[in-house]
Short mmCIF file of C-alpha atoms in Angstrom, two decimals:
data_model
loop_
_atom_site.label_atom_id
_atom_site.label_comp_id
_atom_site.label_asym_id
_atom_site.label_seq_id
_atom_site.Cartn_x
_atom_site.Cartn_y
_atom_site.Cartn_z
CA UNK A 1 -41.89 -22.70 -216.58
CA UNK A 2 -39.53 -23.25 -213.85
CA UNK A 3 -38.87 -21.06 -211.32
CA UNK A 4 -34.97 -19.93 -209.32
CA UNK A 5 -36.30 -20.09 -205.83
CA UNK A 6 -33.24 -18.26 -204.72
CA UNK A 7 -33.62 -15.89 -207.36
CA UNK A 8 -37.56 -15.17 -206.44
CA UNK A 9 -36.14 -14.58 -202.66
CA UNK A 10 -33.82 -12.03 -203.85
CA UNK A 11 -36.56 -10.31 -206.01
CA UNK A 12 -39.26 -10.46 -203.54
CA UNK A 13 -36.45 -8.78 -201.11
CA UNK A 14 -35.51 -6.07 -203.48
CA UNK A 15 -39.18 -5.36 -203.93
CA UNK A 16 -39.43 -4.56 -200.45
CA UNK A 17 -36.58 -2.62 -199.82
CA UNK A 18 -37.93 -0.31 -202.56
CA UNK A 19 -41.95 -0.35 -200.95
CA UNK A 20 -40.04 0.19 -197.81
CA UNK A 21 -41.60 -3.05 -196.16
CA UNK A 22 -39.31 -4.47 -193.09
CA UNK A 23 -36.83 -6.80 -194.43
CA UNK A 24 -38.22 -9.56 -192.02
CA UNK A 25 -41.63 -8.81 -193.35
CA UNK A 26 -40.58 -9.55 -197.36
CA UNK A 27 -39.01 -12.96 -196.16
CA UNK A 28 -41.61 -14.30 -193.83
CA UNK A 29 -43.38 -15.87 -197.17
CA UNK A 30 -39.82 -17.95 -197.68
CA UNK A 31 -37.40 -18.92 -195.41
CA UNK A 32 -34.06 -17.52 -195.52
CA UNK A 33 -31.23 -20.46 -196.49
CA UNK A 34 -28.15 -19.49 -196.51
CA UNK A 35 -25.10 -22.15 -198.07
CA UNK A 36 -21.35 -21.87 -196.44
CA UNK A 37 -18.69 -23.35 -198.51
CA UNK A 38 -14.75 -23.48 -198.59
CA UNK A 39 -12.40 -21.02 -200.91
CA UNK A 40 -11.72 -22.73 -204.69
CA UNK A 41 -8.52 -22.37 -206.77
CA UNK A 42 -8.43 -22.51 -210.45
CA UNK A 43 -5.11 -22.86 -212.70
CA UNK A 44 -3.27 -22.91 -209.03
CA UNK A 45 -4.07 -19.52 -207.71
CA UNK A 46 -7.09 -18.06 -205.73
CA UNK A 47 -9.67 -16.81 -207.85
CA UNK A 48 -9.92 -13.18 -205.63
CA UNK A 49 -11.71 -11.76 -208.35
CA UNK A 50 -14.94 -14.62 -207.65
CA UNK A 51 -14.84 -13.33 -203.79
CA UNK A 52 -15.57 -9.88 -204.04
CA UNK A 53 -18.12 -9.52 -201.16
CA UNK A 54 -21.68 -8.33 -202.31
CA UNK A 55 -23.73 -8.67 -199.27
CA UNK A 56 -26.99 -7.75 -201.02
CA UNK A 57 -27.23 -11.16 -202.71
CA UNK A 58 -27.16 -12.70 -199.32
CA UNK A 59 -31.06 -12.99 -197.27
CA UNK A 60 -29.03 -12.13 -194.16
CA UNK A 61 -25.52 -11.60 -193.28
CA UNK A 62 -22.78 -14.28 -193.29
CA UNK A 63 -20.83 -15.96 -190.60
CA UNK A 64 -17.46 -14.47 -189.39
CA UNK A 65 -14.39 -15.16 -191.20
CA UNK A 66 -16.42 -15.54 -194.48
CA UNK A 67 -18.39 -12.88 -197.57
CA UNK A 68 -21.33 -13.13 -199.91
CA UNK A 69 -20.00 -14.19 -203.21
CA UNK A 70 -22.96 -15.69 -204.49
CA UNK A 71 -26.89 -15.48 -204.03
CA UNK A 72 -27.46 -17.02 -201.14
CA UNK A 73 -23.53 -18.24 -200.63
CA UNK A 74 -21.10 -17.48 -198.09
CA UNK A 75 -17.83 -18.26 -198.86
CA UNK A 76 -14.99 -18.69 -196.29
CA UNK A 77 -11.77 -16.26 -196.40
CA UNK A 78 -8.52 -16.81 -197.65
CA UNK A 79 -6.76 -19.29 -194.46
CA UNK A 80 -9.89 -20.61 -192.85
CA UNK A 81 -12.21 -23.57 -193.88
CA UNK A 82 -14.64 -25.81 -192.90
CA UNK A 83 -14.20 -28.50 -190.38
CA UNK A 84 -16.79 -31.22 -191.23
CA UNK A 85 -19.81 -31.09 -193.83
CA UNK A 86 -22.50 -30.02 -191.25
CA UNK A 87 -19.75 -27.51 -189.98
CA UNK A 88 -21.56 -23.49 -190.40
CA UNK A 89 -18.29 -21.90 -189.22
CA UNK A 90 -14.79 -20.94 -190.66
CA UNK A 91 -12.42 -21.91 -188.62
CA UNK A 92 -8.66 -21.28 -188.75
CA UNK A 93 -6.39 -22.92 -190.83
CA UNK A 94 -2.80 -24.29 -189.40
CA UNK A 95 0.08 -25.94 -191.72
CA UNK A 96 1.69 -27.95 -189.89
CA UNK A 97 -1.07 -29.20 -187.63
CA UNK A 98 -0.71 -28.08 -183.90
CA UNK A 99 -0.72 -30.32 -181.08
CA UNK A 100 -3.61 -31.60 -180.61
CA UNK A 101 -3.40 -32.32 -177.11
CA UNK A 102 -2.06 -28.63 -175.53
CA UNK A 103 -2.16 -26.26 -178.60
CA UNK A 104 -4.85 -24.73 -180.60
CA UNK A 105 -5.33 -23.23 -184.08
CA UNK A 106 -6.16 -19.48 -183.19
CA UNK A 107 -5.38 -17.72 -186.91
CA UNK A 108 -4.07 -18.81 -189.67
CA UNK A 109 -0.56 -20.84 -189.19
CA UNK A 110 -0.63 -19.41 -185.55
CA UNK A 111 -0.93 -21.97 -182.66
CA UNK A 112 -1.63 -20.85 -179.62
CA UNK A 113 -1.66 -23.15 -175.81
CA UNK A 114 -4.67 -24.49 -174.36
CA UNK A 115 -6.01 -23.22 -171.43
CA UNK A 116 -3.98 -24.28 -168.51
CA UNK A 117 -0.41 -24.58 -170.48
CA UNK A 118 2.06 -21.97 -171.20
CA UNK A 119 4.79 -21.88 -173.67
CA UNK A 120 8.62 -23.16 -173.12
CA UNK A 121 11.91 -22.77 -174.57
CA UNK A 122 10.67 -20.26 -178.01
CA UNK A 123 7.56 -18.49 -179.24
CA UNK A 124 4.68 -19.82 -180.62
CA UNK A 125 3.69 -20.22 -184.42
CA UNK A 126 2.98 -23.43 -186.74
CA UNK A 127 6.19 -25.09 -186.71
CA UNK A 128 7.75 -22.75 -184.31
CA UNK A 129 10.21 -23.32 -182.07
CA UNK A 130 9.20 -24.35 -178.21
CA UNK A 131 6.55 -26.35 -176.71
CA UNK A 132 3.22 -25.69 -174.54
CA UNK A 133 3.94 -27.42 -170.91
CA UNK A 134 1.19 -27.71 -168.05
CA UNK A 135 0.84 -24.43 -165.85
CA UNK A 136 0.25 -24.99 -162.06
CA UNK A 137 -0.43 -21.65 -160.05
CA UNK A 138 1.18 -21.39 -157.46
CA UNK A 139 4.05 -23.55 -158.37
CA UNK A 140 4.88 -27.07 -156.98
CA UNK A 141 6.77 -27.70 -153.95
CA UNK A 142 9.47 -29.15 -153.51
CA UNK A 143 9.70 -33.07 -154.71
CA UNK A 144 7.00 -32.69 -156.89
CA UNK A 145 6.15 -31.42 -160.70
CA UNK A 146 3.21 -30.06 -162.84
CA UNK A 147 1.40 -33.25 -164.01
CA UNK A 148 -1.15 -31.19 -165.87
CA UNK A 149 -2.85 -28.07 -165.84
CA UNK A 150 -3.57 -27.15 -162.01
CA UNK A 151 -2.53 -30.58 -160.44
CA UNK A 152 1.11 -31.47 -159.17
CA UNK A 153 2.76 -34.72 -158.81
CA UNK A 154 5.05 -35.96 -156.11
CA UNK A 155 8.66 -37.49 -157.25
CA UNK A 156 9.30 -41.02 -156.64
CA UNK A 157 10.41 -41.14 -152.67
CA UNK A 158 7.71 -38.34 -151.88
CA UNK A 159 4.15 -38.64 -150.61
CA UNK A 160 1.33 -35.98 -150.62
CA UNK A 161 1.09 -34.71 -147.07
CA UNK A 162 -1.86 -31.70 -147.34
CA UNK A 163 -0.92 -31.08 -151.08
CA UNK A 164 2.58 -30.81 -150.35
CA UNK A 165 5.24 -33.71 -150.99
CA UNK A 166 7.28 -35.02 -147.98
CA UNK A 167 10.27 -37.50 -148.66
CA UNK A 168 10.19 -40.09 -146.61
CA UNK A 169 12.91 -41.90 -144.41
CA UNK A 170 12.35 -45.28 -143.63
CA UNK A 171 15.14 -44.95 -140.72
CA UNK A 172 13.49 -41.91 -139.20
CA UNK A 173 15.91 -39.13 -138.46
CA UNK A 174 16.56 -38.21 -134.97
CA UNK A 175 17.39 -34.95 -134.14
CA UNK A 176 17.33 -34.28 -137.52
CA UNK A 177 14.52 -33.99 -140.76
CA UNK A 178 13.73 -36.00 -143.69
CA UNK A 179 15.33 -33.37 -146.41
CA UNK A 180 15.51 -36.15 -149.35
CA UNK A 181 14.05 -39.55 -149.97
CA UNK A 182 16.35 -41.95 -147.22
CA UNK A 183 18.19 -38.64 -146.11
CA UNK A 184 18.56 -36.83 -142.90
CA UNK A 185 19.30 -32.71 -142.59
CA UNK A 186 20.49 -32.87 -138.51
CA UNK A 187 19.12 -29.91 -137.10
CA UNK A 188 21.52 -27.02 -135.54
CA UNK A 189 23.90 -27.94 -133.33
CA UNK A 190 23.83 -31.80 -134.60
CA UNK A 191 26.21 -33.74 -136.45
CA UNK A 192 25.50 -37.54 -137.95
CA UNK A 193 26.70 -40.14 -135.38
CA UNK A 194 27.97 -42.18 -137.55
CA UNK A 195 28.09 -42.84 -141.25
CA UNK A 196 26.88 -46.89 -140.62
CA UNK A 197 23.83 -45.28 -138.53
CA UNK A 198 21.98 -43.01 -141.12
CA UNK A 199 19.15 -41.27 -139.55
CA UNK A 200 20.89 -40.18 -135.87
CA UNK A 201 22.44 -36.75 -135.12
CA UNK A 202 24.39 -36.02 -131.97
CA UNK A 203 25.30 -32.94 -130.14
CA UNK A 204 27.87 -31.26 -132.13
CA UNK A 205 30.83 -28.93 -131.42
CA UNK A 206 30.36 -29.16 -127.63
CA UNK A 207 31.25 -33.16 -128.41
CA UNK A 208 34.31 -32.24 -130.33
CA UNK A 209 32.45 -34.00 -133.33
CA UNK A 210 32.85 -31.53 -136.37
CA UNK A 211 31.42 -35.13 -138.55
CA UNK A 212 35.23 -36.85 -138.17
CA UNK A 213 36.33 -33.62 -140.90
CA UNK A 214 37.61 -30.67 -138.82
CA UNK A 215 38.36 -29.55 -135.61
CA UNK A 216 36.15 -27.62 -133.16
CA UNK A 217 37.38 -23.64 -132.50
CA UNK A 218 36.27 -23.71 -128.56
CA UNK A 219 36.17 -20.34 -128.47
CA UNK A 220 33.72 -19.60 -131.46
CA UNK A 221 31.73 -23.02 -130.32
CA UNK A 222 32.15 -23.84 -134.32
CA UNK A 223 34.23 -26.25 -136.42
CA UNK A 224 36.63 -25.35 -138.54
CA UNK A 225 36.66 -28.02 -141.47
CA UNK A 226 39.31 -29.79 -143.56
CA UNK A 227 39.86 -29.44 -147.17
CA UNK A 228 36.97 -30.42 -149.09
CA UNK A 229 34.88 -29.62 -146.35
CA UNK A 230 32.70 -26.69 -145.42
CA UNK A 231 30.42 -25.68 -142.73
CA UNK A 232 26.88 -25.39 -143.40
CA UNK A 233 25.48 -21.30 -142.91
CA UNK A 234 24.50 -19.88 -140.05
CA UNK A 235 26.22 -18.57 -136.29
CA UNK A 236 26.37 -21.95 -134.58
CA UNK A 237 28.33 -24.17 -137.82
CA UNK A 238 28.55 -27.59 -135.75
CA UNK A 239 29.35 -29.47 -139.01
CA UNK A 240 31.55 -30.24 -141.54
CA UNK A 241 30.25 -31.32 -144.59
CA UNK A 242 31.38 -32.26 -148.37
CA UNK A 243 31.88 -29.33 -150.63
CA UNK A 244 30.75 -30.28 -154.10
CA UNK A 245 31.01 -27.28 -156.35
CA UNK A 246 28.19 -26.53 -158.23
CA UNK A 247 25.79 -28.91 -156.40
CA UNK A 248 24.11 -32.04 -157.21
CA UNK A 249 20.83 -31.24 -157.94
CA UNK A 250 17.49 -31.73 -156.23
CA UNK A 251 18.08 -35.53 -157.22
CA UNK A 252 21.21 -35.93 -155.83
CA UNK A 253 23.51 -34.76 -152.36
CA UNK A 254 27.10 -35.08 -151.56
CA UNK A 255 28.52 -37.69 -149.96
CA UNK A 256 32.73 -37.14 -149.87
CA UNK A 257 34.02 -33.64 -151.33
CA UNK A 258 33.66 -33.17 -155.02
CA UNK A 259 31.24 -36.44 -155.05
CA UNK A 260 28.01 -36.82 -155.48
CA UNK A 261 24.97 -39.79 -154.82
CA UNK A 262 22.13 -39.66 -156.88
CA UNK A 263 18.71 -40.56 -155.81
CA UNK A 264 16.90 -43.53 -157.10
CA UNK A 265 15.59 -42.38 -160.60
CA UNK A 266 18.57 -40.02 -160.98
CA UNK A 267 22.18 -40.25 -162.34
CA UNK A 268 24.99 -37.78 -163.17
CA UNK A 269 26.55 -37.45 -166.88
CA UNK A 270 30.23 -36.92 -165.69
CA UNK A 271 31.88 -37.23 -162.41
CA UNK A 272 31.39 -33.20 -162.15
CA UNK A 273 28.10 -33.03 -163.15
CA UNK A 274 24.44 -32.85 -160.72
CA UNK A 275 22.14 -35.67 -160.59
CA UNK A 276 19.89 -35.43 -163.73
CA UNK A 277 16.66 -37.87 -164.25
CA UNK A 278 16.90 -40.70 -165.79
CA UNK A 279 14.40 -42.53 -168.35
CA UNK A 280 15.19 -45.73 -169.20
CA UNK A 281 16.34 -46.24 -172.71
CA UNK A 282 16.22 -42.23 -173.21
CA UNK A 283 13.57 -39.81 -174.43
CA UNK A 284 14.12 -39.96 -178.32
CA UNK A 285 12.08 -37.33 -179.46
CA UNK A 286 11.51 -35.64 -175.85
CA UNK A 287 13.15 -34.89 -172.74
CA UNK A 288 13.46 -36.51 -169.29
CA UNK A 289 11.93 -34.18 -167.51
CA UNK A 290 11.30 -36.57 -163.92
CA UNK A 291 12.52 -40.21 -163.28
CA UNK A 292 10.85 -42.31 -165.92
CA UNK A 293 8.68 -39.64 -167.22
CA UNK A 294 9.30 -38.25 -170.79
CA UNK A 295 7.86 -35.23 -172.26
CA UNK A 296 7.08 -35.32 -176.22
CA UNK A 297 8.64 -32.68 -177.85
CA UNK A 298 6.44 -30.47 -180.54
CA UNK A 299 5.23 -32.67 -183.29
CA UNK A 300 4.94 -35.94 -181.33
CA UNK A 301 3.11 -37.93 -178.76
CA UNK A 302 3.29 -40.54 -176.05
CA UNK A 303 2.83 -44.13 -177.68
CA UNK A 304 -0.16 -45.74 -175.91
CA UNK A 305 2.05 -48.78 -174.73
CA UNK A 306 4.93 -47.00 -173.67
CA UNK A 307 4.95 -43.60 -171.43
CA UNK A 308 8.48 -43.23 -172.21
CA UNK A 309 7.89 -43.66 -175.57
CA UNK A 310 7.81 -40.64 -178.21
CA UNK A 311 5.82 -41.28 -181.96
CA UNK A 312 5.99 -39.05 -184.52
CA UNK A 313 2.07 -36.88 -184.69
CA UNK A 314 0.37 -37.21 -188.21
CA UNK A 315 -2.88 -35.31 -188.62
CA UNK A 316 -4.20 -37.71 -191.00
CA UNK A 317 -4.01 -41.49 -191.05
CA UNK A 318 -0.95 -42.60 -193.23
CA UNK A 319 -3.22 -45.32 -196.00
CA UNK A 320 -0.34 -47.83 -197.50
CA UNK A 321 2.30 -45.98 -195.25
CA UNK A 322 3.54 -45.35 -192.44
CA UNK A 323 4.14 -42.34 -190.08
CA UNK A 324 7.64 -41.66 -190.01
CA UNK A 325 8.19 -38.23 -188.82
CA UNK A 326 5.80 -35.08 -187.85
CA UNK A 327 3.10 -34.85 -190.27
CA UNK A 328 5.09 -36.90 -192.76
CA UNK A 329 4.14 -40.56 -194.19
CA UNK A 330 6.56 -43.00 -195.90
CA UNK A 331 4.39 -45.37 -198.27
CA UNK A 332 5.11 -49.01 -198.50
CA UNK A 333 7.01 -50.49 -201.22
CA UNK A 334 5.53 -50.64 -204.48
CA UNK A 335 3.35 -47.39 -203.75
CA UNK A 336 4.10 -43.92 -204.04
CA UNK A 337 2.21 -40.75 -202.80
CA UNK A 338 -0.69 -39.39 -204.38
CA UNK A 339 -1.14 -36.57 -206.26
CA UNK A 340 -1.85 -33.71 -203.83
CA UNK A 341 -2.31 -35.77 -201.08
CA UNK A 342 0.70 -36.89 -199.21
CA UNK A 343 -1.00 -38.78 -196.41
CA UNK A 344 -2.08 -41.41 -199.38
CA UNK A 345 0.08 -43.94 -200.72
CA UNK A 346 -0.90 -45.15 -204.19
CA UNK A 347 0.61 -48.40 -206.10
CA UNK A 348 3.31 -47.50 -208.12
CA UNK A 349 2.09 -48.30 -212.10
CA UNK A 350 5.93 -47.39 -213.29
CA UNK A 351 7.08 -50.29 -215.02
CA UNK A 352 10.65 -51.75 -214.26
CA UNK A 353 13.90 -50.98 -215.55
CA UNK A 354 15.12 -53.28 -218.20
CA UNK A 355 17.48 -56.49 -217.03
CA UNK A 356 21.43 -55.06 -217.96
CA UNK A 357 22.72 -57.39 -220.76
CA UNK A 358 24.58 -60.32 -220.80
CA UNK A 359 28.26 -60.22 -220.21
CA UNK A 360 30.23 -62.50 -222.46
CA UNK A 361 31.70 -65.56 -221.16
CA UNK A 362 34.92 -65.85 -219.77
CA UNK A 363 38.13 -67.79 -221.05
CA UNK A 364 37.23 -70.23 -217.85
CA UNK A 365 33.13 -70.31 -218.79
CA UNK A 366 33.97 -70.95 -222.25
CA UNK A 367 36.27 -73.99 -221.38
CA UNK A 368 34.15 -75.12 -218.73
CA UNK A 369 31.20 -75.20 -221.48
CA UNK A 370 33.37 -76.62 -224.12
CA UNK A 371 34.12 -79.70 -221.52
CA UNK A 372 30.08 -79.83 -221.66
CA UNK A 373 29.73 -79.97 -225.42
CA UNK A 374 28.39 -76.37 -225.41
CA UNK A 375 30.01 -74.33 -227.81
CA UNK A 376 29.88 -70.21 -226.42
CA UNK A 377 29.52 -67.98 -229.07
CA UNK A 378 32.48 -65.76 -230.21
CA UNK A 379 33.01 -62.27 -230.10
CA UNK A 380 33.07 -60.57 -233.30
CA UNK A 381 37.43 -60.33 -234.40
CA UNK A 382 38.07 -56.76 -234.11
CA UNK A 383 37.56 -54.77 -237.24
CA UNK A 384 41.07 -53.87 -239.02
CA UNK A 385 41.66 -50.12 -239.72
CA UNK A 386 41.77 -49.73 -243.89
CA UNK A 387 45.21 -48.54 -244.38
CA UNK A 388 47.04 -49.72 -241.22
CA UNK A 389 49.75 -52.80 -241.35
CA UNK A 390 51.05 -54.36 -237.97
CA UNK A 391 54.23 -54.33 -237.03
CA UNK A 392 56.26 -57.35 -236.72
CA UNK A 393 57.27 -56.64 -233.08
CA UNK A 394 53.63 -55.80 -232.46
CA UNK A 395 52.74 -59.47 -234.65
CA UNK A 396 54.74 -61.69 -232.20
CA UNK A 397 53.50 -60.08 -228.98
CA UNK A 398 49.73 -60.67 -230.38
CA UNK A 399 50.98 -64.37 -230.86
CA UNK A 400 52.19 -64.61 -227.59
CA UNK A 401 49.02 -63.36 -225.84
CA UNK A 402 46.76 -65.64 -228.21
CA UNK A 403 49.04 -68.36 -226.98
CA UNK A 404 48.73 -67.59 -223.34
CA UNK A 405 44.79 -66.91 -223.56
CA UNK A 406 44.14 -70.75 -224.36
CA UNK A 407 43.59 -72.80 -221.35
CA UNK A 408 44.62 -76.91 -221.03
CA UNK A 409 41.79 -78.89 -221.98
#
């Protein structure tokens, strides 16, 4: 007679809960197996009434996220499942997918960032709004942006000097410092030489400079500047320099008033606007967020050819399609997507529509076929209404058409 090993277990256990032997004593003779599996569905809905926990029918208890439903079965609750056949836990269950690369599934539909990023621009959530960007404590400097978790990278025009970024001058700056990539801040009390010399600063107000845009009050040892011009802060103002309202950005200064230069890597949208970054053919799918570096928005990644390239994410591998959008496949022609299972494009058995029918020939086809020896077959004359007579006016305008409907031979 055969024997239900799981079923001797759970008697042999029962048996010794009543003799009051040690639970680990009763299964000592057999070795405690338990068997994880996912949630069903039948006729489209959860089955609740098959997952009613009963932890006695269980040899010990069950992972998290998951009840005894069966002797010896653990079954996984309602939004987690298994991740891989040798898998033993129930893990979370996120529709859409997260990113892979700086979000995690922490509950059910709730992504959460990695370690290391924080969200930007909305809260979190399966297909929520915002996007999980690298976290760098304590910030940047200046000239430089958070690469990835913890490490910062200079800007084009900046080197690492002792973990901060310098821009560099390749004319030097004399009595001044290197404030920009190719741009020299004079220092108080200094004014640019001349616009054809970049790089050298000479005395100011007591040279009756004021940078060729003002002229120098004696008395206050400061310039006072022309229109368009202002004098930078502070009790000695030996300069005059272009007033652009607003600013031009950390990739841009200004050169004339209301005018801006941008930096190499950087350009301005209007006349009126700062210097923005620019990557080269755009970000579709992302944002410029440093010269020539795009970031992916939510949903998509960087193509492995291309930095500046955005792809739309799919979780699964489109098969007979192709990945058109976030987590969405477009199958090939003469397929169509499976049954339950959008990632997989299946040929399309739907037989054609039938050919439209044959229009009749023309007046010209039928005398161009008559000129052939093919004779086109006639319309049917159109049937006469029983009790109708034409009229003769009506008679010799029919006769005139017929006439005119016949074409030279």
């Amino acid at each position: 007679m055969r024997v239900d090993s799981a079923r001797l277990v759970a008697a042999v256990a029962l048996l010794a809960s009543l003799l009051g032997v040690p639970r680990g004593a009763a299964g000592a003779a057999s070795k405690c197996s338990i068997v994880i599996r996912n949630r069903t569905e039948t006729t489209g809905s959860v089955a609740d009434d098959a997952y009613k926990s009963n932890s006695s029918l269980c040899c010990k208890p069950c992972p998290s996220n998951s009840t005894c439903t069966e002797e010896n079965t653990c079954t996984c609750a309602q939004g987690y499942q298994l991740r891989g056949r040798k898998s033993i836990i129930c893990q979370p269950v996120c529709s859409p997918a997260c990113d892979r690369n700086t979000e995690q599934c922490a509950a059910p539909d709730r992504c959460d960032c990695k370690k290391g990023y924080a969200r930007e621009g909305g809260a979190g959530g399966a297909g929520g709004a915002g996007w999980c960007v690298p976290v760098c404590s304590p910030g940047c400097s200046a000239g430089a942006f958070c690469y990835r978790p913890g490490v910062c990278q200079c800007l084009r025009g900046y080197v690492d000097a002792g973990g901060v970024c310098e821009a560099q001058c390749a004319a030097g700056c004399v009595n001044g410092r290197c404030s920009a990539p190719d741009y020299c801040e004079c220092l108080p009390g200094f004014v640019y030489a001349s616009p054809a010399v970049p790089g050298a600063c000479v005395p100011a107000c007591g040279g009756r400079h004021c940078s060729g845009h003002g002229r120098c009050d004696a008395a206050r040892d400061t310039c006072v500047c022309d229109a368009g011009y202002s004098p930078p802060a502070g009790p000695r103002a030996h300069a005059c320099q272009p007033h652009c309202e607003g600013g031009c950005g950390a990739g841009g200064r200004c050169v004339a008033p209301a005018t801006c230069r941008c930096d190499a890597g950087y350009a301005q949208s209007d006349a009126a606007s700062a210097c923005r970054p620019v990557c080269p053919g755009g970000c579709p799918d992302g944002r410029c967020v440093a010269p020539h570096t795009c970031e992916c928005n939510p949903g998509f990644e960087r193509s492995d050819d291309n930095a500046g390239t955005c792809r739309p994410l799919c979780e699964r591998p489109c098969v007979n399609g192709t990945c058109v959008g976030p987590h969405t496949c477009r199958c090939a022609p003469g397929h169509r997507p499976t049954h339950g299972d959008s990632s997989v494009c299946e040929l399309d058995a739907t037989p054609a529509p039938p050919a439209p029918p044959t229009a009749p020939p023309t007046p010209q086809t039928a005398s161009a076929l008559s000129s052939t020896g093919v004779t086109p077959s006639s319309p049917p004359p159109p049937a006469s209404v029983p009790g109708t007579a034409t009229h003769p006016a009506l008679r010799g305008q029919e006769a005139a058409v017929a006439e005119a409907s016949v074409l030279p031979s």
